[in-house]
mmCIF file of C-alpha atoms and ligand atoms in Angstrom:
data_model
loop_
_atom_site.group_PDB
_atom_site.id
_atom_site.type_symbol
_atom_site.label_atom_id
_atom_site.label_comp_id
_atom_site.label_asym_id
_atom_site.label_seq_id
_atom_site.Cartn_x
_atom_site.Cartn_y
_atom_site.Cartn_z
ATOM 1 C CA MET O 137 -143.767 34.053 -99.553
ATOM 2 C CA TRP O 138 -143.888 37.958 -100.783
ATOM 3 C CA TRP O 139 -145.117 38.907 -103.945
ATOM 4 C CA SER O 140 -146.116 42.023 -105.500
ATOM 5 C CA VAL O 141 -147.819 44.274 -107.518
ATOM 6 C CA ALA O 142 -147.284 47.398 -109.204
ATOM 7 C CA GLN O 143 -149.677 49.516 -107.324
ATOM 8 C CA PRO O 144 -153.062 48.393 -105.770
ATOM 9 C CA LYS O 145 -155.204 49.152 -107.897
ATOM 10 C CA PRO O 146 -158.680 47.215 -107.729
ATOM 11 C CA GLY O 147 -159.592 44.260 -110.042
ATOM 12 C CA SER O 148 -162.649 43.433 -111.811
ATOM 13 C CA ASP O 149 -164.958 42.428 -109.362
ATOM 14 C CA GLY O 150 -164.305 45.266 -107.084
ATOM 15 C CA SER O 151 -161.672 43.971 -104.700
ATOM 16 C CA TYR O 152 -157.836 44.806 -104.027
ATOM 17 C CA PRO O 153 -154.466 42.606 -105.030
ATOM 18 C CA VAL O 154 -152.612 41.996 -101.382
ATOM 19 C CA ASP O 155 -149.108 40.518 -100.657
ATOM 20 C CA LYS O 156 -148.591 38.038 -98.769
ATOM 21 C CA ALA O 157 -146.109 37.257 -96.134
ATOM 22 C CA THR O 158 -145.171 33.885 -94.110
ATOM 23 C CA ALA O 159 -143.756 35.256 -90.964
ATOM 24 C CA ILE O 160 -140.814 32.613 -89.807
ATOM 25 C CA SER O 161 -140.274 32.359 -86.029
ATOM 26 C CA GLY O 162 -138.427 35.045 -84.709
ATOM 27 C CA GLN O 163 -139.005 38.553 -84.834
ATOM 28 C CA LYS O 164 -137.944 41.205 -88.460
ATOM 29 C CA LEU O 165 -139.727 44.606 -88.935
ATOM 30 C CA LEU O 166 -142.224 44.237 -91.830
ATOM 31 C CA ARG O 167 -140.726 47.168 -94.180
ATOM 32 C CA ASN O 168 -137.123 44.822 -93.909
ATOM 33 C CA ILE O 169 -138.977 41.883 -94.944
ATOM 34 C CA MET O 170 -140.914 43.581 -97.895
ATOM 35 C CA LEU O 171 -137.360 45.831 -98.534
ATOM 36 C CA ASP O 172 -135.355 42.346 -98.406
ATOM 37 C CA ASN O 173 -138.381 40.861 -101.083
ATOM 38 C CA ASN O 174 -138.482 43.892 -102.858
ATOM 39 C CA ILE O 175 -141.499 44.398 -102.711
ATOM 40 C CA GLU O 176 -142.242 48.776 -103.146
ATOM 41 C CA LEU O 177 -143.716 50.189 -100.306
ATOM 42 C CA TYR O 178 -143.447 54.052 -100.896
ATOM 43 C CA ALA O 179 -145.831 55.740 -103.749
ATOM 44 C CA ALA O 180 -143.225 58.247 -105.612
ATOM 45 C CA TYR O 181 -142.647 61.093 -102.610
ATOM 46 C CA GLY O 182 -142.000 58.505 -100.349
ATOM 47 C CA LYS O 183 -139.424 57.033 -102.203
ATOM 48 C CA VAL O 184 -137.725 60.027 -101.856
ATOM 49 C CA MET O 185 -138.720 61.319 -98.812
ATOM 50 C CA ASN O 186 -138.919 58.471 -96.768
ATOM 51 C CA CYS O 187 -136.942 58.728 -92.749
ATOM 52 C CA GLY O 188 -135.177 55.834 -92.866
ATOM 53 C CA GLY O 189 -137.153 53.095 -91.625
ATOM 54 C CA PHE O 190 -136.996 55.840 -87.942
ATOM 55 C CA GLY O 191 -141.308 56.514 -87.956
ATOM 56 C CA ASN O 192 -140.798 60.295 -88.531
ATOM 57 C CA CYS O 193 -142.561 60.290 -91.211
ATOM 58 C CA GLY O 194 -145.976 58.486 -91.634
ATOM 59 C CA THR O 195 -144.881 57.165 -95.523
ATOM 60 C CA CYS O 196 -144.509 53.758 -95.377
ATOM 61 C CA ILE O 197 -148.573 52.673 -94.101
ATOM 62 C CA VAL O 198 -149.761 49.399 -94.768
ATOM 63 C CA GLU O 199 -153.107 47.555 -94.596
ATOM 64 C CA ILE O 200 -152.798 44.298 -92.441
ATOM 65 C CA VAL O 201 -155.147 42.473 -94.218
ATOM 66 C CA ASP O 202 -154.797 39.158 -92.745
ATOM 67 C CA GLY O 203 -152.282 37.727 -89.938
ATOM 68 C CA LYS O 204 -152.528 40.981 -87.236
ATOM 69 C CA ASP O 205 -152.268 38.735 -84.583
ATOM 70 C CA LEU O 206 -148.535 37.840 -85.552
ATOM 71 C CA LEU O 207 -147.953 40.799 -84.932
ATOM 72 C CA ASN O 208 -147.239 43.814 -82.034
ATOM 73 C CA GLU O 209 -149.312 46.517 -81.049
ATOM 74 C CA ARG O 210 -148.767 50.093 -81.900
ATOM 75 C CA THR O 211 -146.438 51.894 -81.106
ATOM 76 C CA LYS O 212 -145.958 55.618 -80.173
ATOM 77 C CA ASP O 213 -145.466 56.838 -83.009
ATOM 78 C CA GLU O 214 -147.893 54.927 -85.368
ATOM 79 C CA LEU O 215 -150.811 56.201 -81.915
ATOM 80 C CA ARG O 216 -149.295 59.592 -83.245
ATOM 81 C CA TYR O 217 -149.266 59.567 -87.668
ATOM 82 C CA LEU O 218 -152.273 57.005 -87.437
ATOM 83 C CA LYS O 219 -155.167 58.512 -84.984
ATOM 84 C CA LYS O 220 -157.227 58.451 -86.992
ATOM 85 C CA LYS O 221 -157.233 55.875 -89.040
ATOM 86 C CA GLN O 222 -158.506 52.118 -89.086
ATOM 87 C CA GLU O 223 -156.964 49.500 -86.524
ATOM 88 C CA SER O 224 -155.421 47.724 -89.728
ATOM 89 C CA TRP O 225 -153.444 50.554 -90.618
ATOM 90 C CA ARG O 226 -149.867 50.833 -89.411
ATOM 91 C CA LEU O 227 -146.063 51.686 -90.293
ATOM 92 C CA ALA O 228 -143.995 49.060 -92.274
ATOM 93 C CA CYS O 229 -141.121 50.953 -90.104
ATOM 94 C CA ARG O 230 -143.031 50.252 -86.578
ATOM 95 C CA THR O 231 -144.468 46.520 -86.619
ATOM 96 C CA ILE O 232 -142.943 43.538 -86.059
ATOM 97 C CA VAL O 233 -143.789 40.652 -87.540
ATOM 98 C CA GLY O 234 -143.599 37.146 -85.795
ATOM 99 C CA ASN O 235 -141.796 36.241 -82.447
ATOM 100 C CA LYS O 236 -140.715 33.227 -81.018
ATOM 101 C CA GLU O 237 -144.017 31.765 -79.879
ATOM 102 C CA ASN O 238 -145.345 32.587 -83.242
ATOM 103 C CA SER O 239 -144.963 32.445 -87.292
ATOM 104 C CA GLY O 240 -147.361 32.383 -89.773
ATOM 105 C CA LYS O 241 -148.804 34.615 -92.610
ATOM 106 C CA VAL O 242 -149.364 38.171 -92.259
ATOM 107 C CA VAL O 243 -151.603 39.806 -95.574
ATOM 108 C CA VAL O 244 -150.750 43.508 -96.688
ATOM 109 C CA GLN O 245 -152.953 45.568 -98.491
ATOM 110 C CA ARG O 246 -149.876 48.441 -99.174
ATOM 111 C CA LEU O 247 -150.940 51.817 -99.893
ATOM 112 C CA PRO O 248 -154.359 51.640 -98.379
ATOM 113 C CA GLN O 249 -154.150 55.719 -98.129
ATOM 114 C CA TRP O 250 -154.880 54.989 -102.609
ATOM 115 C CA LYS O 251 -158.010 53.056 -102.681
ATOM 116 C CA LYS O 252 -160.843 54.574 -103.264
HETATM 117 S S1 FES N 522 -140.364 54.867 -92.980
HETATM 118 FE FE1 FES N 522 -140.621 56.821 -91.919
HETATM 119 S S2 FES N 522 -142.999 56.498 -90.823
HETATM 120 FE FE2 FES N 522 -141.617 54.287 -91.893
#
């Protein structure tokens, strides 16, 4: 199950809230999982200007906090947009969650580029 927060603002202990999901077996785009669960993926600009999930805008960045093993490898589009970014950052529209053998929980930080 996913849950969401309005913006990634640090809590009183300085840590940032995260969103969580349980990936059932089978492949699904992280972007679709987030949209299906009404989790806001984009900041204001990306909300209006995103490419619709074709890997062409780089506005759907998320940070994978946990569950990396459930995901596909970084795609060509991600290598381009996330070249100098942390390994844990992904484009949600290029990230596939789960496969026939794997299921489990994925924990995601939205808009990691907003963190200070
Ligand atoms: S929605 Fe444009 S790159 Fe992901």
